[in-house]
XYZ file of C-alpha atoms in Angstrom:
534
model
C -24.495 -3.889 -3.751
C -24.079 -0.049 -3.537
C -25.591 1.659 -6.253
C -24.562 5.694 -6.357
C -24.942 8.673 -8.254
C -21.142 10.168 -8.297
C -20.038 13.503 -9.788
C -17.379 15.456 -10.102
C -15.843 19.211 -10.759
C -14.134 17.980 -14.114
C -14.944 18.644 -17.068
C -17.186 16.006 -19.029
C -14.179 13.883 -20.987
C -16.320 13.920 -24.723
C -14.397 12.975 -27.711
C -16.313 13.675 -31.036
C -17.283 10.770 -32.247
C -18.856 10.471 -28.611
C -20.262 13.525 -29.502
C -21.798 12.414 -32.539
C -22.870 8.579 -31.939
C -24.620 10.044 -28.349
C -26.291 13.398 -29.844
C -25.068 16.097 -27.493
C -25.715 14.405 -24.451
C -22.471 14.958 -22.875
C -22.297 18.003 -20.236
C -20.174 19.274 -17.400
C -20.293 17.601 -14.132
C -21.519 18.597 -11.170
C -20.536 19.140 -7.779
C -19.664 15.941 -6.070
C -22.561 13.651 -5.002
C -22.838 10.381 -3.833
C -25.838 8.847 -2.627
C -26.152 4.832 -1.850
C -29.314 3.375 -3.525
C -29.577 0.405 -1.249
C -29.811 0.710 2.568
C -27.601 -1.864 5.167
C -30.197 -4.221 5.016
C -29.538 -5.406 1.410
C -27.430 -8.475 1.268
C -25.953 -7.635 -2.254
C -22.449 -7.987 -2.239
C -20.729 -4.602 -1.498
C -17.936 -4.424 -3.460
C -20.341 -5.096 -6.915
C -20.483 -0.790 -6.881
C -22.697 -0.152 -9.686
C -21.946 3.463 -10.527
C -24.067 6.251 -12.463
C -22.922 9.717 -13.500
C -25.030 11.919 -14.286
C -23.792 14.499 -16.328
C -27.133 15.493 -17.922
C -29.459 16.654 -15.359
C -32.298 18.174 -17.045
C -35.892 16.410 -18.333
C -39.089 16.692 -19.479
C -41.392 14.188 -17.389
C -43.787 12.155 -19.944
C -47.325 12.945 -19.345
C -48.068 10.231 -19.544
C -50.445 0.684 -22.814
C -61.332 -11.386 -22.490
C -63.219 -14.109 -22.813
C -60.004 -16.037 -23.960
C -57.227 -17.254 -22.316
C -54.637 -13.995 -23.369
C -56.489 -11.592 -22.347
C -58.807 -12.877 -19.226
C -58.769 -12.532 -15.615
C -58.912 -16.157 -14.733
C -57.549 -16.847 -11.537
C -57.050 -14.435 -8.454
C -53.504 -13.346 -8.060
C -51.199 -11.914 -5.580
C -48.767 -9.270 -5.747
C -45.877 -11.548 -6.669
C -47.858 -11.626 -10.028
C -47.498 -8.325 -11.046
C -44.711 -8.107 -13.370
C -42.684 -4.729 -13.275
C -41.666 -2.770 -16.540
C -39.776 0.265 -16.977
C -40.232 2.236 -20.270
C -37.111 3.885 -21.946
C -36.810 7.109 -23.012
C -39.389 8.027 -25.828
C -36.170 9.263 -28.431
C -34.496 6.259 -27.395
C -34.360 5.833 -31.585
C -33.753 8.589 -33.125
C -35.013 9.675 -36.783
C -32.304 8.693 -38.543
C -32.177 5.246 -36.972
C -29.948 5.089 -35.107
C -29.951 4.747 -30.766
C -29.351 7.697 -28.933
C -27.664 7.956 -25.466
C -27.238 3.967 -26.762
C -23.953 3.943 -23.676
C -26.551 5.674 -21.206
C -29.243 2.752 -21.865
C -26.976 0.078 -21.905
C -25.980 0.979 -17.870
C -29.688 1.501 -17.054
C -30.841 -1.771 -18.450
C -28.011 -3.457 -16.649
C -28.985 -1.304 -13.403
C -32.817 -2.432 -13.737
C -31.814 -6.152 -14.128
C -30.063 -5.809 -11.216
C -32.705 -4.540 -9.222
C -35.019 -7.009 -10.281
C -37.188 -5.382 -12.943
C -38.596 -8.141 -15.528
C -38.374 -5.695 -18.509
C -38.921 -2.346 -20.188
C -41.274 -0.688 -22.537
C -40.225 0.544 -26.213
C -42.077 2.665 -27.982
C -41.819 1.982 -32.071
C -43.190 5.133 -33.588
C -44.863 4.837 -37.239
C -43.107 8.253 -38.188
C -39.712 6.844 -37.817
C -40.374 3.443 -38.769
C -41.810 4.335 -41.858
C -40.715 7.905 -42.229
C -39.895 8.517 -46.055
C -42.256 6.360 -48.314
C -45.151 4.224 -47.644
C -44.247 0.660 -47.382
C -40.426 1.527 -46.595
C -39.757 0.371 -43.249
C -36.358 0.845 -41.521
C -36.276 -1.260 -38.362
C -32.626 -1.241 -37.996
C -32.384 1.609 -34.882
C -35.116 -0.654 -32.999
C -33.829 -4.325 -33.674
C -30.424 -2.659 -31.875
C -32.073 -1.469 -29.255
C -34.373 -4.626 -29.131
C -31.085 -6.838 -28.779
C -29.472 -4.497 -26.565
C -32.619 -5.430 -24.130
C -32.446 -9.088 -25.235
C -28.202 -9.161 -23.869
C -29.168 -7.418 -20.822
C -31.532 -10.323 -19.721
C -34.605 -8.248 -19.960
C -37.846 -8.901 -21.659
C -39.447 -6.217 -23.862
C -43.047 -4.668 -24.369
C -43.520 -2.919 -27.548
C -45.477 0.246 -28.272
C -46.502 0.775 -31.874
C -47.195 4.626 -31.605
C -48.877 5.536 -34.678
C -49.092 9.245 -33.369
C -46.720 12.612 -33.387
C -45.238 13.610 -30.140
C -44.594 16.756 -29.098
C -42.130 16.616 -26.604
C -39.757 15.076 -27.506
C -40.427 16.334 -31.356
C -41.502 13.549 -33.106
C -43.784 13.599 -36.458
C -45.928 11.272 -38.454
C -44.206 9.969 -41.350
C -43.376 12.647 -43.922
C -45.160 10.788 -46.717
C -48.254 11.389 -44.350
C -47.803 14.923 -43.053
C -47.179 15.737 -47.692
C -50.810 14.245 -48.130
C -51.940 16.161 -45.282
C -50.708 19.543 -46.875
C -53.318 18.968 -49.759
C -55.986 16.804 -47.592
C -56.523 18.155 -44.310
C -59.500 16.313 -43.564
C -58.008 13.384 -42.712
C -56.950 14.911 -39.384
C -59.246 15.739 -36.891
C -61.019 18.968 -36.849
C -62.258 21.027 -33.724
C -65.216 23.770 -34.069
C -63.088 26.773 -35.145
C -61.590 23.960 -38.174
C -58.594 23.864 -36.686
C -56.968 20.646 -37.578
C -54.856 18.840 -35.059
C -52.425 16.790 -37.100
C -51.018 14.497 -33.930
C -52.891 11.582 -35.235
C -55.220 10.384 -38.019
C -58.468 11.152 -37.855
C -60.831 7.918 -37.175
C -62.975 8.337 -39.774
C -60.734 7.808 -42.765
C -59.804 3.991 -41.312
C -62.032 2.553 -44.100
C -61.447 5.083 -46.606
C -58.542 5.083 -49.065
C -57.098 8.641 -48.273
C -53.317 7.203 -47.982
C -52.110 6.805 -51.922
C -55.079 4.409 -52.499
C -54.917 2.383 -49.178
C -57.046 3.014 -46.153
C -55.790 3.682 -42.965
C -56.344 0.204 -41.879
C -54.885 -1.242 -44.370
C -51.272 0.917 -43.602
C -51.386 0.077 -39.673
C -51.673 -3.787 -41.123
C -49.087 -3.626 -43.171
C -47.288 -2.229 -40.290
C -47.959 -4.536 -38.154
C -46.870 -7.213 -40.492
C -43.636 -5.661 -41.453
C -42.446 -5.585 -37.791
C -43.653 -9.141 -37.423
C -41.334 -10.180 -39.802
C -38.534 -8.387 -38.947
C -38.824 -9.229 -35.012
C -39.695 -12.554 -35.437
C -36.511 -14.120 -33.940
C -37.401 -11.987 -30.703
C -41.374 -12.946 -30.448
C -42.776 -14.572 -27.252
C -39.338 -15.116 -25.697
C -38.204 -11.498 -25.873
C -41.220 -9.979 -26.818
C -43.617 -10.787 -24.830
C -46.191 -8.049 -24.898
C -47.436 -5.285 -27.688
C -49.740 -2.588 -27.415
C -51.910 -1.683 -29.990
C -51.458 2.523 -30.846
C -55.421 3.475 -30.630
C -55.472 7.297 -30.819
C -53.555 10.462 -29.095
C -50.897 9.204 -26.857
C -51.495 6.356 -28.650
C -55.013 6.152 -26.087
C -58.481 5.509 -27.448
C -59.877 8.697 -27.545
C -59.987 11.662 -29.337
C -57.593 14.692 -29.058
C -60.614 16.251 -26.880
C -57.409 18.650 -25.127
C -55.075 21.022 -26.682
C -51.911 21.594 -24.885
C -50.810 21.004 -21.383
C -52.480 22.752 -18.274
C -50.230 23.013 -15.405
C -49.849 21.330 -12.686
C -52.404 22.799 -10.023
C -54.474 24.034 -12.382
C -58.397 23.289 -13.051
C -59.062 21.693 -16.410
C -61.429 22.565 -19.125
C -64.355 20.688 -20.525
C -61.900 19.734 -23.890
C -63.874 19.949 -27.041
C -66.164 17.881 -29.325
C -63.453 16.498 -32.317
C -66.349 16.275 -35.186
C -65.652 18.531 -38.170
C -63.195 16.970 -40.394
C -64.895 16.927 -43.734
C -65.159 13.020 -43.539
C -66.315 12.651 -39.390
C -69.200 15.511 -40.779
C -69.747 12.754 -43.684
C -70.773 10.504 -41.045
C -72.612 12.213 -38.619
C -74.567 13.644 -41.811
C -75.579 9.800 -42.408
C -76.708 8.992 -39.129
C -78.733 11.625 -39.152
C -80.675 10.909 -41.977
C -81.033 7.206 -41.417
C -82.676 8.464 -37.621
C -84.634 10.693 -39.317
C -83.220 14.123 -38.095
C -80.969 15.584 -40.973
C -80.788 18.964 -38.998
C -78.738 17.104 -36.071
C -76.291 16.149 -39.078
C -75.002 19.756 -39.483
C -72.073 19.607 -36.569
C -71.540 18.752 -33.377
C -73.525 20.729 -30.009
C -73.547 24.547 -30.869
C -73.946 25.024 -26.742
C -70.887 23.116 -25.859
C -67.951 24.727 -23.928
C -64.773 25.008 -25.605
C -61.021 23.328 -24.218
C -60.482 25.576 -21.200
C -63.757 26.433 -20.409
C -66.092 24.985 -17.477
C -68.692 23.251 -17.462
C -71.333 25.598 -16.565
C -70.087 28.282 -19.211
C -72.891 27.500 -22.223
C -75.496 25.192 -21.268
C -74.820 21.661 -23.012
C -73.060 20.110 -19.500
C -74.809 21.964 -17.020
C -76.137 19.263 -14.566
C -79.531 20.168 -14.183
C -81.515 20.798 -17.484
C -78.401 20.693 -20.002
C -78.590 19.735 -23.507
C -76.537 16.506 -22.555
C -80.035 15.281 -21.293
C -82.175 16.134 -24.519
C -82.937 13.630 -27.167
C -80.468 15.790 -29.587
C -78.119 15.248 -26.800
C -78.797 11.648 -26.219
C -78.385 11.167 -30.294
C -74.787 13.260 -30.498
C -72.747 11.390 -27.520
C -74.138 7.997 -28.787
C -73.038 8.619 -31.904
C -69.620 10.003 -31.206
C -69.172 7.394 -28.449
C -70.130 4.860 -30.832
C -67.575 5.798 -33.511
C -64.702 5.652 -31.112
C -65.315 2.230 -30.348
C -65.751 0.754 -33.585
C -62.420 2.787 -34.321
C -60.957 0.848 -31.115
C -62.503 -2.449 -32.253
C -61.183 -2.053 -35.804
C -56.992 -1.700 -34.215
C -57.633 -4.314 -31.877
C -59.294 -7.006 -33.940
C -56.050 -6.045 -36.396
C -53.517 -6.281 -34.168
C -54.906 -9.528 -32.501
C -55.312 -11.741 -36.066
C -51.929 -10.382 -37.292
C -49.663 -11.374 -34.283
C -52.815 -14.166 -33.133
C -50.588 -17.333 -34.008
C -47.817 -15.783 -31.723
C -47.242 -16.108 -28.165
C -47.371 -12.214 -27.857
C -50.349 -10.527 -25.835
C -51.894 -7.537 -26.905
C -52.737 -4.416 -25.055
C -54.874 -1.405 -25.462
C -54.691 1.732 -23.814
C -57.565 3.429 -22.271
C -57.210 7.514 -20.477
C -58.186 8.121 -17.322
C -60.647 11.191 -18.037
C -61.084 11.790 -14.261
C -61.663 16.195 -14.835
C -64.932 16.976 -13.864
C -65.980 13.026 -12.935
C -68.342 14.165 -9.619
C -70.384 16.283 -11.829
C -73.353 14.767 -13.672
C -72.479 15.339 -16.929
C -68.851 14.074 -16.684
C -67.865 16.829 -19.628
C -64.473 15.464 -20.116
C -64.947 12.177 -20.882
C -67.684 12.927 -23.185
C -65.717 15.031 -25.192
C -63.154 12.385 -24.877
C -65.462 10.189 -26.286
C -66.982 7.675 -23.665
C -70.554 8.359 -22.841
C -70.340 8.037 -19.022
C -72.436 9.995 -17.268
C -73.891 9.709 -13.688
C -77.173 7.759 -14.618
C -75.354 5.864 -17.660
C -72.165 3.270 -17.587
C -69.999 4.235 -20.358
C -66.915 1.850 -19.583
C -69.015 -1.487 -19.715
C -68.589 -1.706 -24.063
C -65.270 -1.025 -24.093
C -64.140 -3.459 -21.466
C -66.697 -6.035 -23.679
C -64.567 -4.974 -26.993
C -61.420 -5.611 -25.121
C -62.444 -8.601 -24.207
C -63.928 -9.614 -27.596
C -61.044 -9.278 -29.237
C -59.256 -11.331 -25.965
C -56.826 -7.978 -25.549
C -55.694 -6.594 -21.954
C -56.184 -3.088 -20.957
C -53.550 -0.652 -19.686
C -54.633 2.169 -17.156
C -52.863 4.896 -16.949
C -53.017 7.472 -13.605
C -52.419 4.864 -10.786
C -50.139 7.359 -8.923
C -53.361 9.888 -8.822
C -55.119 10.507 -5.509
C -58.145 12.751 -5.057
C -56.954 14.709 -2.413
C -53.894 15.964 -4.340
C -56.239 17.091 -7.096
C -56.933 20.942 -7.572
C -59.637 22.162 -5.060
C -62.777 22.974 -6.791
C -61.829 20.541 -10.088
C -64.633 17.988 -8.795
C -62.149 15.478 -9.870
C -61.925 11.308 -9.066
C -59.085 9.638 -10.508
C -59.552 7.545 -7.818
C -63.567 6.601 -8.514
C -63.109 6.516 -12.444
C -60.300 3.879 -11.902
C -62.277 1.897 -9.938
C -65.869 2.165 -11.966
C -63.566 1.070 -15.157
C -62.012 -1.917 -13.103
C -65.144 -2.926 -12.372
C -66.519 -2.996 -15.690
C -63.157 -5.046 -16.764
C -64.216 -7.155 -13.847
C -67.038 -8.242 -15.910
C -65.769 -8.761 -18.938
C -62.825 -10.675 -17.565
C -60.466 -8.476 -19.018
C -57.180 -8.251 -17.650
C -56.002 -4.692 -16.218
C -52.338 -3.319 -16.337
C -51.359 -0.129 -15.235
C -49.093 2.657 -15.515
C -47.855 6.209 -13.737
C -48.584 9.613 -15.112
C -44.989 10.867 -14.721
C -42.263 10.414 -12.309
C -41.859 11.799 -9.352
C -40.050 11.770 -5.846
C -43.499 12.690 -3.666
C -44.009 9.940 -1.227
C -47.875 9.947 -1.978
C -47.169 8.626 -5.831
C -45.356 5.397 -4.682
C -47.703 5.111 -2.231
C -50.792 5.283 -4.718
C -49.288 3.479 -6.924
C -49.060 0.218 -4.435
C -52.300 0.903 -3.149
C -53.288 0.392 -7.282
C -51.359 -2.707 -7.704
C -52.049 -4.515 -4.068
C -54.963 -6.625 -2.774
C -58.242 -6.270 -4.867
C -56.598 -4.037 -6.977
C -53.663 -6.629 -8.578
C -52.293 -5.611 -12.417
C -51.354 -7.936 -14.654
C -48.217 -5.934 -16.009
C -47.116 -2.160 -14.007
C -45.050 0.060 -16.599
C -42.788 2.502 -14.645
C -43.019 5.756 -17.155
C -40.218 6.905 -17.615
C -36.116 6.038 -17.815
C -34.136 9.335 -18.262
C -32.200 11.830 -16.067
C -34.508 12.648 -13.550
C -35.428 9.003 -13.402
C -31.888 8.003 -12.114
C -31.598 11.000 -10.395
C -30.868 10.647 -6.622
C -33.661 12.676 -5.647
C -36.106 10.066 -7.138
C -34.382 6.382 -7.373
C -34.173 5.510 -4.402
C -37.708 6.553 -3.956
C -38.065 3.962 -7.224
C -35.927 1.215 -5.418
C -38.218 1.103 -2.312
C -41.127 0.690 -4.576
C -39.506 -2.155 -6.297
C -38.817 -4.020 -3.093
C -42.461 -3.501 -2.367
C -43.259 -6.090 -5.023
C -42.098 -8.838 -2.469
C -38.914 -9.393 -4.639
C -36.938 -12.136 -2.861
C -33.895 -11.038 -1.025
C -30.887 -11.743 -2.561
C -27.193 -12.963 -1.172
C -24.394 -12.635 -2.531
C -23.952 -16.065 -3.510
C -27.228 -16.025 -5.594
C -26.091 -13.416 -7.689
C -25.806 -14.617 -11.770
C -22.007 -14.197 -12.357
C -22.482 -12.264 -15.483
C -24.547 -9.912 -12.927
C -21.160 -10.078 -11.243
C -19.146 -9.359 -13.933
C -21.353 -6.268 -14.962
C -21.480 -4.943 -11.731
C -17.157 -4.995 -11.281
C -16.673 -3.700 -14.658
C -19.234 -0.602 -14.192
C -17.504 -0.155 -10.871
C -13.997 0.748 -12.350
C -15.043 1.510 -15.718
C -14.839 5.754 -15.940
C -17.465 5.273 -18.846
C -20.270 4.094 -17.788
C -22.106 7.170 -17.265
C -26.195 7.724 -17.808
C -26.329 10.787 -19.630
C -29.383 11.140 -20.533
C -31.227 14.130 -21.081
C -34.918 14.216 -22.524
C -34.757 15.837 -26.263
């Protein structure tokens, strides 16, 4: 099978209800280009072309989800195990329900099933889902896309993103972001007050800040409305969901503001402790230890986002606050917090969908800035108290596994030596010290890139992550778009498919619908992936 990126000097053919139904996606071509995907040693039949035009060339790459038999590490596996995901584009639904570039995704699912990929990742964001009025859901947009995923042989991992997104734009629901015009506090503050309104803040899960309903309560209710309405699709289409925890829809806190460039050193982050109801309960613990004065806000000698360590004195390695008993009581506190937040989600998400054949994920960061100092600043402001004399990582593989729920990793295309010089960072050592800790617990690990890319090192990270010791359970490729089709990085992508031992295939073995798809793309002039991150 030949698989090629073709172009040409004419002008994109876009008639306007293609205009409308796609949402601007269609774009003068390019200069000619072909480029064959597969090399002379693939036995796919060669006259199945499978054809992609790419008439939208530009992206934004996503920065960049058990002591029971779901979510434990039971038996050793090999890298035939690993099952390979792709996720689709993060707009793939767009706020009005509907599916954009729905032509563009339909030829990239049938390209990926072709190729051998077992499924792909869709995110279901809680602003969209349930964007005008609390308890009115509109599923419609995703149960398209869900069956469009379903008809291309593919099995699906959901997302429930109960976060905003920046790029693309994508809010909280507006009946959220009206009660956050008159109630700030149930965002998360920084020092300076400044509230970040990505995501809730974790301290108003229990209380009933949401038109009489805790936050708890709402994700539930979420979680049962989609249960409902995907039922028909559950364990045979659906196999996996993971459970939105925080930023990124991560557990941790929204320790960094904006996006530092590639290259360039990272700050410390900052301590997310002053919303009016996270002050409420540091206040408490402070009087039940017997120290109201800690109570009063988070470290007053702690850097700020960009900052290094060294600037004020609460992460300096040798005699820093971090080490004091005021320093000991903070991070064990806000550690402590984050993981009942994370226990709270997960416990949810695994009684509601617990009768299912559905396994549940959680996504933990990989906070690797600053990891070969002492103090490890930015995973403490992140919120896991790992330090170099204290395992943070070890009680929140144990929650994971408590609540029989697999973790995804993300960062397994990060090496150390492509890090910025002087960052004393370890993506590489962090990974590992968490596996370990998962190890323990019996907790299954699954893993994910940080963004795609044609550098030979990724890939090759990325199989070092997933091979011997190191098998996942589930690999999401993050993410489908332009640049991900783009002959400058799939075939790149298409070696590091074949590295998962997929069987060779001949001609003969090839699914006639496969067939079919493959002949009708070929001489089709419409089947085009023009996709273009919003």
């Amino acid at each position: 099978m030949e698989v090629s990126v073709i172009g040409s000097s004419q002008a994109a053919i876009c008639k306007s209800e293609l205009v409308n139904k796609e949402l601007r996606f269609c774009f003068p071509r390019r200069n000619s280009t072909n480029v064959s995907f597969f090399d002379s040693r693939t036995r796919w039949r060669r006259n199945s072309g499978l054809h992609f035009t790419l008439n939208a060339i530009q992206t934004e790459p996503v920065l960049s989800d058990d002591l029971s038999t779901r979510g434990c590490a039971s038996r050793s596996k090999s890298l035939d195990d690993v099952r390979l995901y792709v996720g689709l584009p993060l707009d793939a639904v767009s706020d009005c329900n509907s599916i954009n570039h729905a032509r563009a995704i339909s030829v990239g699912l049938k390209a990926l099933k072709l190729l051998g990929v077992e499924g792909v990742e869709m995110a279901v964001w809680w602003g969209i889902a349930e964007k005008e009025a609390m308890g009115k859901y509109e599923w419609e947009g995703y149960l398209n896309l869900a069956k469009m995923v379903q008809s291309a042989g593919l099995k699906l991992h959901v997302s429930f993103c109960f976060h905003a997104n920046e790029q693309p734009k994508i809010p909280l629901p507006e009946w959220v972001s009206r009660i956050g015009e008159s109630e700030p506090g149930i965002f998360f503050a920084d020092r300076s007050g400044h509230h970040l309104r990505e995501c809730l803040s974790l301290a108003v899960d229990d209380l009933p800040v949401l038109n009489g309903k805790t936050a708890v309560q709402v994700y539930q209710e979420f979680c049962k409305s989609f249960k409902s309405s995907f039922s028909h699709l559950m364990g045979s289409t659906i196999t996996g969901i993971t459970m939105g925890l925080g930023p990124n829809g991560e557990l941790r806190y929204p320790s960094y503001r904006g996006v530092v460039k590639s290259g360039k050193i990272h700050g410390v982050g900052e301590f997310q402790c002053y919303d009016k109801n996270m002050l409420n309960l540091l206040k408490q613990h402070a009087e039940a230890m017997g120290n109201p004065l800690w109570g009063l806000g988070g470290p007053h000698d702690a850097p700020s986002y960009n900052q290094l360590p060294n600037f004020n004195s609460f992460f300096k390695d040798h005699g820093g606050s971090w080490e004091s008993p005021y320093g000991y009581f903070f991070l064990s506190w806000y550690s402590s917090q984050l993981l009942s937040h994370g226990n709270r989600l997960l416990s949810l998400a695994s009684t509601e969908f617990g009768d299912t054949t559905v396994t549940i994920y959680g996504k933990v960061p990989l906070m690797h800035h600053w990891y070969k100092t002492r103090t490890h600043p930015s995973e403490l402001t992140a919120g896991f108290y790992n330090t170099e004399n204290r395992d943070g990582y070890g009680a929140v593989a144990e929650m994971f596994a408590r609540n029989s729920c697999k973790m995804i990793l993300p960062g397994m295309d990060l090496s150390d030596k492509h890090q910025p010089q002087g960052s004393l960072s370890s993506p590489e050592l962090l990974l590992a010290q968490i596996r370990t800790a998962c190890r323990k617990y019996g907790v299954d690990v699954s893993g994910q890139n940080s963004l795609v890319s044609k550098s030979p090192h990724h890939f090759e990270q990325m199989k070092k992550n997933v091979s011997g010791e190191n098998v996942v359970d589930l690999f999401t490729y993050q993410r489908m778009g332009a640049e991900f089709f783009s002959p400058e990085h799939f075939p790149a992508f298409t070696e590091f498919v074949r590295s998962f031992n997929q069987p060779e295939k001949h001609a003969d073995d090839l699914p006639e619908e496969e067939e079919e798809v493959a002949e009708s793309l070929q001489t089709s002039t419409e089947s085009s992936i023009q996709m273009q991150a919003s």
